[in-house]
PDB file of C-alpha atoms in Angstrom:
ATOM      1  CA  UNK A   1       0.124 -21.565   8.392  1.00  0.00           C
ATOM      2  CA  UNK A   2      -1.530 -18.419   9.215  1.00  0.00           C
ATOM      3  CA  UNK A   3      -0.977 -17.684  13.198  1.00  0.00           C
ATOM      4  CA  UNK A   4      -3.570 -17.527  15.725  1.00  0.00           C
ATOM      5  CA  UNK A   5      -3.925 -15.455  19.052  1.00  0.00           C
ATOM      6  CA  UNK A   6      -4.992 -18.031  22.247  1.00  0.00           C
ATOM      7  CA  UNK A   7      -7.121 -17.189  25.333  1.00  0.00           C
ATOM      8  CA  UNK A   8      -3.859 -16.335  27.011  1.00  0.00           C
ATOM      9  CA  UNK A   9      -3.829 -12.906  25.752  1.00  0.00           C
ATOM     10  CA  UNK A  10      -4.026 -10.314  28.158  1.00  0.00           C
ATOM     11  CA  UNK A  11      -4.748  -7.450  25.249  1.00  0.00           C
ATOM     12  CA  UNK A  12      -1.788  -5.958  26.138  1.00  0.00           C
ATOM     13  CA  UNK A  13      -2.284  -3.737  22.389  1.00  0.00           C
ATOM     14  CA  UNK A  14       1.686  -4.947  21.381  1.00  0.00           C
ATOM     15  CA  UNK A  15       0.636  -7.042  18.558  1.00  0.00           C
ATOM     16  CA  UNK A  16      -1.974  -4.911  16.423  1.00  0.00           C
ATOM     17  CA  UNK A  17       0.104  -1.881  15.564  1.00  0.00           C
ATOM     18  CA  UNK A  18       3.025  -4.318  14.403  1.00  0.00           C
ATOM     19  CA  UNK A  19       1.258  -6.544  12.407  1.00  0.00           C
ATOM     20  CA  UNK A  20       2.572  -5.159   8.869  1.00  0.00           C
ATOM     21  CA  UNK A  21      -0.279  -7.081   6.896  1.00  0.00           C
ATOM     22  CA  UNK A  22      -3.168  -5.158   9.175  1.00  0.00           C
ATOM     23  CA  UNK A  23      -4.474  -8.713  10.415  1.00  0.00           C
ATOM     24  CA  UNK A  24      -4.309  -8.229  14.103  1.00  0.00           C
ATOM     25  CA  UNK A  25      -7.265  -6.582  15.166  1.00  0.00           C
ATOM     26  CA  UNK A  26      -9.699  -6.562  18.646  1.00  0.00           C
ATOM     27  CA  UNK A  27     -12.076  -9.298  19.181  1.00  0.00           C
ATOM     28  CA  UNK A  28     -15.089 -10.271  21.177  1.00  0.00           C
ATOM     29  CA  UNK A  29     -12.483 -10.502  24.348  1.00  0.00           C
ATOM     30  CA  UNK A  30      -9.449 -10.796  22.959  1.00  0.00           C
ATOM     31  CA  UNK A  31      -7.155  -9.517  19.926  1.00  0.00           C
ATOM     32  CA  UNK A  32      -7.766 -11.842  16.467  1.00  0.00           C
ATOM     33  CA  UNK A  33      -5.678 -12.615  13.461  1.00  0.00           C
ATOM     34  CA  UNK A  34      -7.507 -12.425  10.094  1.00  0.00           C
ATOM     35  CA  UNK A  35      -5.755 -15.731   8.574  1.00  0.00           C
ATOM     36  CA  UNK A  36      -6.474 -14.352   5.135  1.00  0.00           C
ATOM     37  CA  UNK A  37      -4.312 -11.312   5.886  1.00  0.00           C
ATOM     38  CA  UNK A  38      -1.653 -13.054   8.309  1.00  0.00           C
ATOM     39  CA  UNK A  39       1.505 -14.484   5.952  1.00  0.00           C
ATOM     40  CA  UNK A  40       3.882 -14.698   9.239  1.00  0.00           C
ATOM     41  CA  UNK A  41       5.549 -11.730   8.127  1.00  0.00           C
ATOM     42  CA  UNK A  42       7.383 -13.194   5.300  1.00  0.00           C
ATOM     43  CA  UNK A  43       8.007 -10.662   3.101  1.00  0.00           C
ATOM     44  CA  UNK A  44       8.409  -8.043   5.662  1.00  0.00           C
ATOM     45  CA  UNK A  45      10.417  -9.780   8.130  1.00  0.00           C
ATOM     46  CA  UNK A  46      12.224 -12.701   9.291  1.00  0.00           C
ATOM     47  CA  UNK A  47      10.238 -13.666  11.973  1.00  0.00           C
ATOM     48  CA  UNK A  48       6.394 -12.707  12.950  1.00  0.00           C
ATOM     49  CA  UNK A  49       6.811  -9.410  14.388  1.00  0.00           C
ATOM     50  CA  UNK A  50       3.462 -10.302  16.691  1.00  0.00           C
ATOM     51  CA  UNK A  51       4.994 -12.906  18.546  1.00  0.00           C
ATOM     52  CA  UNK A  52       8.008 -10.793  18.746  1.00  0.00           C
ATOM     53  CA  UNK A  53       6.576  -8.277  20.318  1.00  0.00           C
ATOM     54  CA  UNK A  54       4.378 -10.534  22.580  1.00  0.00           C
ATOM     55  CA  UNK A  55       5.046 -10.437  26.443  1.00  0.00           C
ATOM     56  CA  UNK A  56       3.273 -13.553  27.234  1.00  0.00           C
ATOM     57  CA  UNK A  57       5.196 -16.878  25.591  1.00  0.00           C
ATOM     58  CA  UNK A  58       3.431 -18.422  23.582  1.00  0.00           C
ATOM     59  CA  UNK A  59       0.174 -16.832  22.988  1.00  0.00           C
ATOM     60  CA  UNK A  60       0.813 -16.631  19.300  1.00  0.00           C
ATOM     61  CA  UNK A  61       0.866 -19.634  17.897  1.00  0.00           C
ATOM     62  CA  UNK A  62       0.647 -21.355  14.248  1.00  0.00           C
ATOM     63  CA  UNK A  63      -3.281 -22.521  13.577  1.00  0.00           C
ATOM     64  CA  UNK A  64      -3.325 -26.370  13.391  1.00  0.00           C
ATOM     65  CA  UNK A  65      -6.395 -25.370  10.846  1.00  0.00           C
ATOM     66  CA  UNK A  66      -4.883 -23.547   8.546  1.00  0.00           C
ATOM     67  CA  UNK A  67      -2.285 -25.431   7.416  1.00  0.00           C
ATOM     68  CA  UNK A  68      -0.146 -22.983   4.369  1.00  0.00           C
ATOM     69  CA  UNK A  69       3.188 -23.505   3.100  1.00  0.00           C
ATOM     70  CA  UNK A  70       5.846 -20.863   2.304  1.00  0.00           C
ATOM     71  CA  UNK A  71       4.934 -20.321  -1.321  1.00  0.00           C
ATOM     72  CA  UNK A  72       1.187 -20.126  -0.049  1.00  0.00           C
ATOM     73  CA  UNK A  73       2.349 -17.257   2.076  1.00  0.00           C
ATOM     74  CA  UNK A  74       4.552 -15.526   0.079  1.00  0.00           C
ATOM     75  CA  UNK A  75       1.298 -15.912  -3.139  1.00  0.00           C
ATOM     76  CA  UNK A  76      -0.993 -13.913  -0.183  1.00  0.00           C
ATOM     77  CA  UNK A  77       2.031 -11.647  -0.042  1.00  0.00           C
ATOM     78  CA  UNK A  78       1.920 -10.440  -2.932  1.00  0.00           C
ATOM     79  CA  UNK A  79      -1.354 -10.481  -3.486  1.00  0.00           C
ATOM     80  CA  UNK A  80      -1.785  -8.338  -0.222  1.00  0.00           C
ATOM     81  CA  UNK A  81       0.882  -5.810  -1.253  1.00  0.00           C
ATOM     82  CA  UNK A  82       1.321  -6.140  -5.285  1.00  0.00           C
ATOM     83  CA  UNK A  83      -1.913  -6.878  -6.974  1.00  0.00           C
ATOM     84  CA  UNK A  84      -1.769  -4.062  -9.203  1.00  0.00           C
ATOM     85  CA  UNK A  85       1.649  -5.140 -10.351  1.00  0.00           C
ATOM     86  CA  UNK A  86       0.337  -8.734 -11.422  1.00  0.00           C
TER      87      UNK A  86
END
């Protein structure tokens, strides 16, 4: 599943520079995750760094509408970071 941001963000800027896939980024009123760029971190970490780094429990949650498995995020891994290797 691809994570989403909820209206209890206070845009506190912690999650956007952490976000290692670039998928965190300022919405209408509140910060956004581009679910086509958001793989939870696998592949960079063990755990998503955004909800890490997120002062306000949880905010950052995993979006009921996009369902995605592990292999589905580690596929948009590597096609994120290693296209022109395939």
């Amino acid at each position: 599943m691809a994570l989403l941001i909820t209206k209890k963000c206070i845009n506190c800027d912690m999650c956007e520079p952490e976000c290692p896939n670039e998928a965190i980024s300022m919405g209408n009123s509140i910060y956004e995750i581009n679910s086509d760029r958001c793989t939870e971190c696998i592949g960079h970490y063990e755990t998503p760094t955004c909800q890490s780094v997120c002062p306000i429990p949880n905010t950052i949650t995993k979006d009921p509408a996009r369902p995605e498995s592990e292999e589905q995020l580690w596929d948009k891994f590597v096609q994120l970071h290693h296209a022109d290797k395939i």
